[in-house]
PDB file of C-alpha atoms and ligand atoms in Angstrom:
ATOM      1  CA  UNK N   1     -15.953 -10.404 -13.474  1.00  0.00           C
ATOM      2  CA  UNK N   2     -12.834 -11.063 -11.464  1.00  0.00           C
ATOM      3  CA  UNK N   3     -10.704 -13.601 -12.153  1.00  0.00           C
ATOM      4  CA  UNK N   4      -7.386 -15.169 -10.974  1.00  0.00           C
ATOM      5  CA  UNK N   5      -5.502 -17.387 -13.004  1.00  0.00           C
ATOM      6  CA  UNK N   6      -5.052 -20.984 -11.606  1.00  0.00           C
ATOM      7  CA  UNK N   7      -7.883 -19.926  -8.918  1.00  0.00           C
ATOM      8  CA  UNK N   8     -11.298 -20.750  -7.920  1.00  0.00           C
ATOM      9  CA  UNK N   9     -13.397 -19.732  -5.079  1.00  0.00           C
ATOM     10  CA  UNK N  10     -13.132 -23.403  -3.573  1.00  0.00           C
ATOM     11  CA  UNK N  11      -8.894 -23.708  -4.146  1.00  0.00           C
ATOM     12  CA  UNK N  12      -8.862 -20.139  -2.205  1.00  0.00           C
ATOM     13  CA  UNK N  13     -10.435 -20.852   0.540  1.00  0.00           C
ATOM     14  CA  UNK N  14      -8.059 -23.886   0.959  1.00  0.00           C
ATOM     15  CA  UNK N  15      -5.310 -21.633   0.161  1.00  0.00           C
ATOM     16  CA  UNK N  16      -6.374 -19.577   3.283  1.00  0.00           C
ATOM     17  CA  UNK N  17      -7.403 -22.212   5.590  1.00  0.00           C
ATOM     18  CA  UNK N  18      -3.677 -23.824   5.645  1.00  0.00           C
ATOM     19  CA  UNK N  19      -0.877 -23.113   7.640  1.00  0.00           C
ATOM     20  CA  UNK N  20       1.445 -20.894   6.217  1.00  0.00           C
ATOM     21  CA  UNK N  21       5.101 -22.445   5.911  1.00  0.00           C
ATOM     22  CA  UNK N  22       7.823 -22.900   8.479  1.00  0.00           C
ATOM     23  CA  UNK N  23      10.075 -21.492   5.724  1.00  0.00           C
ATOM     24  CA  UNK N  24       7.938 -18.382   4.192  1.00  0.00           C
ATOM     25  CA  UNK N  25       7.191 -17.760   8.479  1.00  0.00           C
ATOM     26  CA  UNK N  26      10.793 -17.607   9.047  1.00  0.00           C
ATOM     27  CA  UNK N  27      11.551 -15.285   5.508  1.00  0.00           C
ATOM     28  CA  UNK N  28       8.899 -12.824   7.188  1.00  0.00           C
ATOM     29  CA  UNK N  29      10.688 -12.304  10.066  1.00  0.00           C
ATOM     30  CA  UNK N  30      14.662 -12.277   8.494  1.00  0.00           C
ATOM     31  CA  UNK N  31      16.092  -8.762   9.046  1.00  0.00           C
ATOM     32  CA  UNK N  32      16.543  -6.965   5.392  1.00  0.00           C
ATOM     33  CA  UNK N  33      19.298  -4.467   5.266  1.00  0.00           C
ATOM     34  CA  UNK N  34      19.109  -1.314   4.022  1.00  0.00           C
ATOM     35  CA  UNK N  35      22.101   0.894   2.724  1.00  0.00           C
ATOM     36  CA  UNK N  36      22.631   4.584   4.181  1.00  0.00           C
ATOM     37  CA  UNK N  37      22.109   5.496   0.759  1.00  0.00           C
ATOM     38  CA  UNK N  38      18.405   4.589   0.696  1.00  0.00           C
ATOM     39  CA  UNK N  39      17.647   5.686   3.558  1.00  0.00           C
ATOM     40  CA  UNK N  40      19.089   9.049   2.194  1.00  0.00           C
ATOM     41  CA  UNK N  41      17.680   8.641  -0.793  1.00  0.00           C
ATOM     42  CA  UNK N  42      14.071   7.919   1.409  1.00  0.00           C
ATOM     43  CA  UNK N  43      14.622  11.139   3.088  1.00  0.00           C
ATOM     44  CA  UNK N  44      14.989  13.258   0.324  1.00  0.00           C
ATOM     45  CA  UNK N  45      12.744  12.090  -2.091  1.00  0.00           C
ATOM     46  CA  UNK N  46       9.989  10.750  -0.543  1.00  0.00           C
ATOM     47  CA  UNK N  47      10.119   7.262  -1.621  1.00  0.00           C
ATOM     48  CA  UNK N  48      12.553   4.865  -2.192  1.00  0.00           C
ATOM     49  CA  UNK N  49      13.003   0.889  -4.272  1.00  0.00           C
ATOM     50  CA  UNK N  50      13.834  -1.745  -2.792  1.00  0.00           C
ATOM     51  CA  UNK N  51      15.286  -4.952  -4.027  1.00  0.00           C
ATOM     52  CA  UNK N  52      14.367  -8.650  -3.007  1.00  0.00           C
ATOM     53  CA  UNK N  53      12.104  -7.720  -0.295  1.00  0.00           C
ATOM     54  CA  UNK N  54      10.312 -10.873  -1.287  1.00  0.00           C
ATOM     55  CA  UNK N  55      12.766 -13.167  -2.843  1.00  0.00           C
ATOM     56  CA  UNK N  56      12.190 -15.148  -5.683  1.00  0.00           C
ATOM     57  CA  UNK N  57      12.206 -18.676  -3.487  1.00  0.00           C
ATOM     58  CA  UNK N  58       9.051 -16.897  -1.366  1.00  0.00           C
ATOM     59  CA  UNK N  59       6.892 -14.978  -3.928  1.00  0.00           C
ATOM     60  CA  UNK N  60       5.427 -17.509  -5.273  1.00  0.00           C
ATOM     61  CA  UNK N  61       3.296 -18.506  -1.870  1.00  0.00           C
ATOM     62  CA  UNK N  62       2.606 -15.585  -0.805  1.00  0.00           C
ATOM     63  CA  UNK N  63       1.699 -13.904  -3.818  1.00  0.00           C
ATOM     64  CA  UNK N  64      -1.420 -17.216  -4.372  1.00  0.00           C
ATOM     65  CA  UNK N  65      -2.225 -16.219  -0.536  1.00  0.00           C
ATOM     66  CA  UNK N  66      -2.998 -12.658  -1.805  1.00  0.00           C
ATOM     67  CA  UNK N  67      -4.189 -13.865  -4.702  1.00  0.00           C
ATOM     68  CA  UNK N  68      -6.637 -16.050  -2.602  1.00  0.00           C
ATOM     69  CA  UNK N  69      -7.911 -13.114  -0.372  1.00  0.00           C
ATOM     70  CA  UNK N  70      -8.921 -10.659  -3.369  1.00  0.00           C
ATOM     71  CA  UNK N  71     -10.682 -13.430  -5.125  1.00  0.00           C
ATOM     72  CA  UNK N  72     -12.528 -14.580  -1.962  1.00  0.00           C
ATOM     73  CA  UNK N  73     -13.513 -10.618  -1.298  1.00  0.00           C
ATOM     74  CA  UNK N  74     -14.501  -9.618  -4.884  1.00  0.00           C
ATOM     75  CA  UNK N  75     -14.838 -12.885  -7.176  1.00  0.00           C
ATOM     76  CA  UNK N  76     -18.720 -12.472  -6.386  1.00  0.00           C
ATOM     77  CA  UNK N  77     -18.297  -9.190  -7.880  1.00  0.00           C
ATOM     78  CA  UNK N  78     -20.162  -9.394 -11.390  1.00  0.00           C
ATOM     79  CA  UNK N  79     -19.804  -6.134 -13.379  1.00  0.00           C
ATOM     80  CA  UNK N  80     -16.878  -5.712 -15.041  1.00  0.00           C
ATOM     81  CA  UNK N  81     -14.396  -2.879 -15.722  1.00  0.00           C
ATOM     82  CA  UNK N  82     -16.855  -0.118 -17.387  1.00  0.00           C
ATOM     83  CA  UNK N  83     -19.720  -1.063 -14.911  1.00  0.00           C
ATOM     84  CA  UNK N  84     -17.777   0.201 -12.041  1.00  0.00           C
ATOM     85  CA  UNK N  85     -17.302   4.014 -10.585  1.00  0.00           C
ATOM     86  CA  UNK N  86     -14.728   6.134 -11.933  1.00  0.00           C
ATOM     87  CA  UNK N  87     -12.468   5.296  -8.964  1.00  0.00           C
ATOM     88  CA  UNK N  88     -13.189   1.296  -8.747  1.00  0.00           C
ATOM     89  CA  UNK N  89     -11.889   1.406 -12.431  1.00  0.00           C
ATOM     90  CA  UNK N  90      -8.377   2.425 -10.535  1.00  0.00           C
ATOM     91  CA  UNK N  91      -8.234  -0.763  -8.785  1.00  0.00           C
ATOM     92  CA  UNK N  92      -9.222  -3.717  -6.980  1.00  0.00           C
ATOM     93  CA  UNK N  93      -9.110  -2.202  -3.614  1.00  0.00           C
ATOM     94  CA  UNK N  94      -9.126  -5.144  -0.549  1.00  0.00           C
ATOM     95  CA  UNK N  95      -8.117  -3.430   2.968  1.00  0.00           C
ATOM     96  CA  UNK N  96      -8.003  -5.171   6.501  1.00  0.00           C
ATOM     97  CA  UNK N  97      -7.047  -8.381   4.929  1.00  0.00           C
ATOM     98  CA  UNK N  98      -5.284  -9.133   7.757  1.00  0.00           C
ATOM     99  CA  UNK N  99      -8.138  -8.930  10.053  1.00  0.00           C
ATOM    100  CA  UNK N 100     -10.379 -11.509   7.718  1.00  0.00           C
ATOM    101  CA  UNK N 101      -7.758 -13.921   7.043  1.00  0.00           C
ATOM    102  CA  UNK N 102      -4.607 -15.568   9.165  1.00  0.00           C
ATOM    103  CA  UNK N 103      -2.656 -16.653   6.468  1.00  0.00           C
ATOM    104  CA  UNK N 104      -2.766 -12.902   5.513  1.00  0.00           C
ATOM    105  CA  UNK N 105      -1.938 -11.946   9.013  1.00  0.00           C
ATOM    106  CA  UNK N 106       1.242 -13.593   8.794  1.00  0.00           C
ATOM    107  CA  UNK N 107       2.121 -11.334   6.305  1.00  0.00           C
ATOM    108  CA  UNK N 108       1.329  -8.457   7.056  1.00  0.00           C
ATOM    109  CA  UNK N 109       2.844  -8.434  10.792  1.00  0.00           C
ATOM    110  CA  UNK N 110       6.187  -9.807   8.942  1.00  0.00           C
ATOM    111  CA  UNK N 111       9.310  -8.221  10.778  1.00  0.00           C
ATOM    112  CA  UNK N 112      11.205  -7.857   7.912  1.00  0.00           C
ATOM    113  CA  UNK N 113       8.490  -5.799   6.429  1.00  0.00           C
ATOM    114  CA  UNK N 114       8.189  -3.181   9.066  1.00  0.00           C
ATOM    115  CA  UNK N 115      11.751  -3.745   9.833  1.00  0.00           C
ATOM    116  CA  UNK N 116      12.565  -1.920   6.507  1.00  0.00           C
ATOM    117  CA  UNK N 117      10.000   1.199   7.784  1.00  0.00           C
ATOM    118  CA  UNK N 118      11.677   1.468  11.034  1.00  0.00           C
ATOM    119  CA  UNK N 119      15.388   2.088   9.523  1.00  0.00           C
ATOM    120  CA  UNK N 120      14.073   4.518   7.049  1.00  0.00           C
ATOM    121  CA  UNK N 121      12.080   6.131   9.691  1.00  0.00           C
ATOM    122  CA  UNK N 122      14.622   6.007  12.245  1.00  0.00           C
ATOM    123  CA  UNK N 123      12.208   4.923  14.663  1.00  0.00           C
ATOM    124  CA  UNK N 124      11.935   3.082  17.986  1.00  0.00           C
ATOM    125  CA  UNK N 125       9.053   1.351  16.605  1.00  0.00           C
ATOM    126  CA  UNK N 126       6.483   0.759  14.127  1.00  0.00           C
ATOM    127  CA  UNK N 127       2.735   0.072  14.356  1.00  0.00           C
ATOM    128  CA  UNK N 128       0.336  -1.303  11.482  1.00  0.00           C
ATOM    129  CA  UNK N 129      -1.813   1.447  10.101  1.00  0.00           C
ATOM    130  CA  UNK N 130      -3.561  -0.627   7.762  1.00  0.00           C
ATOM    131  CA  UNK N 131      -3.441  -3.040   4.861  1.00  0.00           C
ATOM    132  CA  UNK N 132      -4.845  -3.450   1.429  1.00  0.00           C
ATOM    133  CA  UNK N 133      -4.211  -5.384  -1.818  1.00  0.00           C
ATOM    134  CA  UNK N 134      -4.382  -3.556  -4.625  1.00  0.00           C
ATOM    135  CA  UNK N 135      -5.103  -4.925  -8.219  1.00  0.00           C
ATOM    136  CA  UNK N 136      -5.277  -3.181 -11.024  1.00  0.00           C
ATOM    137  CA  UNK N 137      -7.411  -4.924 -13.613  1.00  0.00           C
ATOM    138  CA  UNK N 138      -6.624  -5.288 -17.048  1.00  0.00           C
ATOM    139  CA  UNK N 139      -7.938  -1.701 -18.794  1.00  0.00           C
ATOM    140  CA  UNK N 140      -7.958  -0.382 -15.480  1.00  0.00           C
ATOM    141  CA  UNK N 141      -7.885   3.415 -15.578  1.00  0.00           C
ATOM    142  CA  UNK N 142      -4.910   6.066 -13.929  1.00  0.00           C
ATOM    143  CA  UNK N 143      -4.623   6.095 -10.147  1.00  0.00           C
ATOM    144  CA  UNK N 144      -5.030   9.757  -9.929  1.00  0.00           C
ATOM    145  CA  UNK N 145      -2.028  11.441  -7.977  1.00  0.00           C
ATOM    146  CA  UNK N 146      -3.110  12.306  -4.577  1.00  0.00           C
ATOM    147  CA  UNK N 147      -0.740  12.187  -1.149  1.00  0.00           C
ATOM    148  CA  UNK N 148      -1.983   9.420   1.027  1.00  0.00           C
ATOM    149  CA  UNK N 149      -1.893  11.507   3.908  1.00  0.00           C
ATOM    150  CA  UNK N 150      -4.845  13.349   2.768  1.00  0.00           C
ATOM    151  CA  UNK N 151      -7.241  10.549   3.731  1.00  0.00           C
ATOM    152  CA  UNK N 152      -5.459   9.686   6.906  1.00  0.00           C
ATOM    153  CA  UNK N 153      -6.547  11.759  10.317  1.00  0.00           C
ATOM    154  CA  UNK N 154      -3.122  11.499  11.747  1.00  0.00           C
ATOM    155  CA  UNK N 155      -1.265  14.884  12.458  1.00  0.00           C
ATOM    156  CA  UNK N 156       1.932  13.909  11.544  1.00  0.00           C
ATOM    157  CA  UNK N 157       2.156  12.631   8.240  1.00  0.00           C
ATOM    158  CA  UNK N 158       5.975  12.795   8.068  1.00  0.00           C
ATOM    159  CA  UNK N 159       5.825   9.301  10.154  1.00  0.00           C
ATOM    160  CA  UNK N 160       3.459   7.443   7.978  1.00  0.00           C
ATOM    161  CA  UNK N 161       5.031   5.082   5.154  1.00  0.00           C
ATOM    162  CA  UNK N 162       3.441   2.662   2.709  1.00  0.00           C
ATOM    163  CA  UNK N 163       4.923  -0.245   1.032  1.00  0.00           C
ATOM    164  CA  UNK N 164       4.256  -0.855  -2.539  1.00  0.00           C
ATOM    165  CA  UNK N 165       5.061  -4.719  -2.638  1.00  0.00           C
ATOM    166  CA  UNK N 166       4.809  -5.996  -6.632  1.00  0.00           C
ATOM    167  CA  UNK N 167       3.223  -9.689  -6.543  1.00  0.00           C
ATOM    168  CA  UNK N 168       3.571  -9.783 -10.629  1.00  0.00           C
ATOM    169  CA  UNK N 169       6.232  -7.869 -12.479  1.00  0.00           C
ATOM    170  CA  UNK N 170       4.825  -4.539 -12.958  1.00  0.00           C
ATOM    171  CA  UNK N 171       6.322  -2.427 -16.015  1.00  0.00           C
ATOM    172  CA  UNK N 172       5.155   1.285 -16.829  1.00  0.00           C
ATOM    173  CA  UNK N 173       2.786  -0.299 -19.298  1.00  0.00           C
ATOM    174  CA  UNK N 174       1.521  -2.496 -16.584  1.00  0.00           C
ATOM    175  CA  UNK N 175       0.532   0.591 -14.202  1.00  0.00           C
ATOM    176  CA  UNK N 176       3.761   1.254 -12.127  1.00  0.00           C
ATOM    177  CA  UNK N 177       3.278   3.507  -9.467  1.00  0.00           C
ATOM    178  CA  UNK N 178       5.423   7.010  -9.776  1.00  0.00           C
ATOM    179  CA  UNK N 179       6.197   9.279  -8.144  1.00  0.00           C
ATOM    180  CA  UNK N 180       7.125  13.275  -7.647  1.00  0.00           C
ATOM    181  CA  UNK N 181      10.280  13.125  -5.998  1.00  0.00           C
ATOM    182  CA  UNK N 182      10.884  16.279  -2.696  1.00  0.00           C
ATOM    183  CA  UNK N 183       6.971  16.624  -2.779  1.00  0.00           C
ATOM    184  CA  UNK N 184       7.044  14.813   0.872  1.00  0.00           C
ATOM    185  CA  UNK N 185       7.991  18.466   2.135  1.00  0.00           C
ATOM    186  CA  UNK N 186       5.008  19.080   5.067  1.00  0.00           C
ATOM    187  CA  UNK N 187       4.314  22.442   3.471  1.00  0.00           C
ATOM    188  CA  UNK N 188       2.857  20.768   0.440  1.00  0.00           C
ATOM    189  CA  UNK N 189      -0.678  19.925   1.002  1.00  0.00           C
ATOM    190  CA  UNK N 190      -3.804  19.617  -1.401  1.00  0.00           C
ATOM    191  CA  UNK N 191      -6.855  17.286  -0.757  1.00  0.00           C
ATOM    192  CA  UNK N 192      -7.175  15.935  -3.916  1.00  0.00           C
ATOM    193  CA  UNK N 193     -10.594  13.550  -4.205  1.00  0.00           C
ATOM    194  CA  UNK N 194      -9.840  10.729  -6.426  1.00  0.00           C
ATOM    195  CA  UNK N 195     -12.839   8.778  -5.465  1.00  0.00           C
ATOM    196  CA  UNK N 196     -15.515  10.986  -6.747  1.00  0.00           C
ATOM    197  CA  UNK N 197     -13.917  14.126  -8.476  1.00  0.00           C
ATOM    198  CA  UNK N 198     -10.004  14.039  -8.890  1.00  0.00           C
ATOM    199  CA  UNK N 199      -8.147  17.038 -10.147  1.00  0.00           C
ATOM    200  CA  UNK N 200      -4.682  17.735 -10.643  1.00  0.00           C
ATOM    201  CA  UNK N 201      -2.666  20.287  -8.536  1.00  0.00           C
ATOM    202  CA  UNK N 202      -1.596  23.095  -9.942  1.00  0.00           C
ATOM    203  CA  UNK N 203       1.908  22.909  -8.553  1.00  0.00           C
ATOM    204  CA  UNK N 204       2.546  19.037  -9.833  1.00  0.00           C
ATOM    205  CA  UNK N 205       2.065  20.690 -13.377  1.00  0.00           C
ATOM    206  CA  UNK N 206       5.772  21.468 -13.280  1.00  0.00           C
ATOM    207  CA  UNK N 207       7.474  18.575 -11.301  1.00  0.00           C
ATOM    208  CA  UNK N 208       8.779  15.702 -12.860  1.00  0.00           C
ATOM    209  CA  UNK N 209       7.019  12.224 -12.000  1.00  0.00           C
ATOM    210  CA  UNK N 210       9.433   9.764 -11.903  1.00  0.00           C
ATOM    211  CA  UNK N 211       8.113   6.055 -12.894  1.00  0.00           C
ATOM    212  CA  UNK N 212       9.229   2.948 -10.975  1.00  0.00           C
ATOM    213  CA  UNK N 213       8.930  -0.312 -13.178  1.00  0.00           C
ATOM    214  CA  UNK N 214       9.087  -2.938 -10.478  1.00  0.00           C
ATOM    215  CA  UNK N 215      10.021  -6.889 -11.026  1.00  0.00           C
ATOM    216  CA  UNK N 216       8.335  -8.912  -8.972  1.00  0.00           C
ATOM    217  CA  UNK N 217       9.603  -9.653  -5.282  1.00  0.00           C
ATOM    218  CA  UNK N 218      10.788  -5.630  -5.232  1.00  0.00           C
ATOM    219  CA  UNK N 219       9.126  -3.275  -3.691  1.00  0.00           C
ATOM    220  CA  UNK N 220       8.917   1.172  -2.823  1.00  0.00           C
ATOM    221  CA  UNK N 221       8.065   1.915  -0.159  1.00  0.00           C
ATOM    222  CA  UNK N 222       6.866   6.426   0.498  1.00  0.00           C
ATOM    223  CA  UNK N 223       5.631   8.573   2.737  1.00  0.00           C
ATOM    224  CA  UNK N 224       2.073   9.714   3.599  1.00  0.00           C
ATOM    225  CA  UNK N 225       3.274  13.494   2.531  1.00  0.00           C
ATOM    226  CA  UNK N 226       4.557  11.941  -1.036  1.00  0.00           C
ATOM    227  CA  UNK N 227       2.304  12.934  -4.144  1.00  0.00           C
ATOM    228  CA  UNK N 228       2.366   9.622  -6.536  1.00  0.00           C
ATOM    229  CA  UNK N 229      -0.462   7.745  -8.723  1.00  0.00           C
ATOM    230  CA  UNK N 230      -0.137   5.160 -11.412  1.00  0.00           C
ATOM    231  CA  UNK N 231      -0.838   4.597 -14.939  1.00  0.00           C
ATOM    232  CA  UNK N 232      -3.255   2.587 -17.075  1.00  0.00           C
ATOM    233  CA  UNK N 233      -2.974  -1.391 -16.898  1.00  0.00           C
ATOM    234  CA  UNK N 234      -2.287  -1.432 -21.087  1.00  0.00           C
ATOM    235  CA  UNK N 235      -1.560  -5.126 -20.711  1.00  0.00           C
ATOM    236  CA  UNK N 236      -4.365  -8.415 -20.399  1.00  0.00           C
ATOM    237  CA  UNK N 237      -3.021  -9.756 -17.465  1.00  0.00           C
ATOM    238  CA  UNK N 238      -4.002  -8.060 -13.855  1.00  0.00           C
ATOM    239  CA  UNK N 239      -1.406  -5.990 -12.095  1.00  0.00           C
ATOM    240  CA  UNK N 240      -1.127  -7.404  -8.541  1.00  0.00           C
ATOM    241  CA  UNK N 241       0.278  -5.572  -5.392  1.00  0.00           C
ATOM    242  CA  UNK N 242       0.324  -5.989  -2.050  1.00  0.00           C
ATOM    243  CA  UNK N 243       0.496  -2.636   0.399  1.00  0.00           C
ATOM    244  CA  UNK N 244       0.876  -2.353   3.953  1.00  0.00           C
ATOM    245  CA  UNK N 245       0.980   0.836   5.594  1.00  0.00           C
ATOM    246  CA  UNK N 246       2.477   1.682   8.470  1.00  0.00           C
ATOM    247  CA  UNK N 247       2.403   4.559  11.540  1.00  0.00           C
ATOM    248  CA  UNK N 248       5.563   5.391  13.968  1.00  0.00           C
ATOM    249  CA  UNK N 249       4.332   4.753  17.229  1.00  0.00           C
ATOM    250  CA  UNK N 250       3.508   7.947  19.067  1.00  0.00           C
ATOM    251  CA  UNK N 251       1.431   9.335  16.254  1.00  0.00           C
ATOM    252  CA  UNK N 252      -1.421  10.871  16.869  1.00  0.00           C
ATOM    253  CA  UNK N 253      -4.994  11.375  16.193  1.00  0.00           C
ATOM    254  CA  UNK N 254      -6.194  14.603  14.415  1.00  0.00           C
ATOM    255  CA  UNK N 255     -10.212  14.656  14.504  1.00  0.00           C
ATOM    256  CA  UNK N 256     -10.411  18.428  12.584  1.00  0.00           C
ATOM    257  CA  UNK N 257     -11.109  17.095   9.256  1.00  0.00           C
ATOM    258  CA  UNK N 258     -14.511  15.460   8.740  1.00  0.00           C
ATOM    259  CA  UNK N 259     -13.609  13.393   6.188  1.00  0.00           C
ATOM    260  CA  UNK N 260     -11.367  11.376   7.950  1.00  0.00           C
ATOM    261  CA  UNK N 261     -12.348  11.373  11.435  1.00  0.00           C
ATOM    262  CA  UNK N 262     -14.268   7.600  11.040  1.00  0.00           C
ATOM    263  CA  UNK N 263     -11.243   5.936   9.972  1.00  0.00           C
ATOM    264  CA  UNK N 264     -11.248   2.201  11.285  1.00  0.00           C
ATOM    265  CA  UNK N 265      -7.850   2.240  12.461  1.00  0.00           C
ATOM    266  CA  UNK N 266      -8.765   5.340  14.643  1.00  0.00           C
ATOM    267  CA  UNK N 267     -12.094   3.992  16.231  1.00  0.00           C
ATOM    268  CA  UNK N 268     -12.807   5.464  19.471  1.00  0.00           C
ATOM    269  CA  UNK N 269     -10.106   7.872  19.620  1.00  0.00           C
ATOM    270  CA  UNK N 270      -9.821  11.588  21.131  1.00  0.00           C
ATOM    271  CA  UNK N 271      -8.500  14.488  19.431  1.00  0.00           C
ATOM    272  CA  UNK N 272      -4.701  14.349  20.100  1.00  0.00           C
ATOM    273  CA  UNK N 273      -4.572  10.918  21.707  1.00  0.00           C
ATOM    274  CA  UNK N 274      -1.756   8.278  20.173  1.00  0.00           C
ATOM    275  CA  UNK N 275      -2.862   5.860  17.861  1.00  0.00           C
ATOM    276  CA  UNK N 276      -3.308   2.683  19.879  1.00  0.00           C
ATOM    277  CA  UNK N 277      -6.351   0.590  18.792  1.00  0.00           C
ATOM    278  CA  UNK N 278      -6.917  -3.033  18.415  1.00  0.00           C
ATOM    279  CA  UNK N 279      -6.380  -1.803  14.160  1.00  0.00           C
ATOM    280  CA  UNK N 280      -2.951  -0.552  14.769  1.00  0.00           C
ATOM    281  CA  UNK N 281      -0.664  -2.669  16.928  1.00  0.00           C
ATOM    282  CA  UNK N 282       3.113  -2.689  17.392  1.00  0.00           C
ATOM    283  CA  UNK N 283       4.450  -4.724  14.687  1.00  0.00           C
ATOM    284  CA  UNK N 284       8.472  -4.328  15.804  1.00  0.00           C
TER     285      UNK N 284
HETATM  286  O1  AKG Q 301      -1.704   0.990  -6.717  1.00  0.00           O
HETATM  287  C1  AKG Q 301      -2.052   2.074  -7.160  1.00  0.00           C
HETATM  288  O2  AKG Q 301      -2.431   2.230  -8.317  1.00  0.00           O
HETATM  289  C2  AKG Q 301      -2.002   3.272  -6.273  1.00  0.00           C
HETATM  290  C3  AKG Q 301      -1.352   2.980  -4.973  1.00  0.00           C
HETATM  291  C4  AKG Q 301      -1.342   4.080  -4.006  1.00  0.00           C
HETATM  292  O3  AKG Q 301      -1.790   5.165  -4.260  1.00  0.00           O
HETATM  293  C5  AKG Q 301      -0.751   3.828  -2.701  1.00  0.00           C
HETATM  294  O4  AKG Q 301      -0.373   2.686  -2.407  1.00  0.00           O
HETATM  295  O5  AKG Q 301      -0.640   4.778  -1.911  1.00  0.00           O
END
């Protein structure tokens, strides 16, 4: 049974059928600066924290608009944690948000948002790939570490970035992402299926994983190419993030792995052609 604190079906549906505000409309689009040491730092690890990329005047409204979608999208959902598969045991997963709901929409085409993707990308601009809340119950299991890039049929990875947005504080014991820092080298690629039968790569048995406690408001942000997962939710109270993920613009579409080749973002594209569907536009 899903639950949000302070929420009911009824109060979330009013959450999502008001405006945003003037004020949390303008934080979206305020430029957020980045130093040239995270950007670096992005470059050669893989990943990279950020600080007040929601700050602490904004969270709280657009964390209960979140909070609103995931609740309308799976408070019907009965079972609870050991009814579920393996992999729904991970997470509350809640894509195309954006798509279902415009107070969502708001946030994910924020400026500021992709803004940050396009400096550490270095990029002329920056489309939406996709988005999707992710919640990690209380109990919830691992996130098994996989490279996102694997379930993505774009051919270059390299210019594919997600951001890790923390709605809640999120300590290791909460189920903080981490991370294996240089693994966002192209050469380094294993399919790893962590929604029916994960495994763990041979070569990650050496690296070190580096864990990123986040307070709310903060958020990482890595590349497709990055291997990461997450631990186990230890605490009672649901971990709650926020991810958008984003493409440069000019990527394009790689139709040779089956798998993949039905993504929604990618609907009705040819082999090679650049991603450009209604899924994906130009958010700066
Ligand atoms: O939130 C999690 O537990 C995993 C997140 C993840 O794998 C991602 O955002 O790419």
């Amino acid at each position: 049974m899903v639950r949000i604190e302070g929420l009911t079906e009824l109060s979330a549906s009013e959450i999502l059928n008001s405006d945003i505000s003037k004020s949390l409309k303008k934080f979206l689009d305020e430029k957020k600066e980045l130093t040239p040491e995270q950007i670096n730092f992005y470059h050669n690890n893989g990943f990279v924290k950020v600080k007040d990329v929601v700050t602490e005047e904004y969270l709280p409204e657009l964390r209960r608009i979140i909070e609103a979608a995931v609740l309308i999208r799976k408070g019907k959902d009965e079972r609870d944690l050991k009814q579920k598969s393996q992999y729904e045991q991970s997470f509350l997963q809640c894509g195309y948000l954006c798509w279902d709901f415009p107070a969502v929409k708001e946030i994910v085409f924020s400026k500021r948002f992709a803004g940050i993707v396009k400096d550490l990308m270095q990029a002329e601009h920056i489309r939406l790939w996709h988005d999707q809340a992710l919640f990690k119950e209380p109990g919830g299991r691992i996130t098994d570490a996989h490279q996102d890039c694997s379930y993505w049929p774009i051919h270059e990875p390299q210019f594919t970035s997600t951001m890790w947005l923390a709605l809640v504080d999120v300590p290791v014991e909460k189920g903080c992402l981490y991370f294996y820092p240089r693994t966002n080298d192209p050469k380094l690629r294993e399919y790893v299926d962590i929604f029916r039968n994960p495994h763990q790569p041979e070569f990650l048995k050496k690296e070190e994983k580096v864990f990123m406690p986040l307070k709310a408001g903060e958020a990482t942000f890595h590349s497709g190419l990055t291997f990461h997962g997450a631990g186990e939710n230890k605490t009672n109270q649901m971990r709650e993030a926020m991810t958008i993920i984003y493409i440069k613009d000019g990527v394009t579409f790689d139709s040779s792995d089956e798998r993949n080749k039905t993504h929604t973002s990618c609907i009705g594209l040819n082999e090679g052609e650049i991603i450009n569907t209604k899924y994906t536009p130009i958010l700066i």
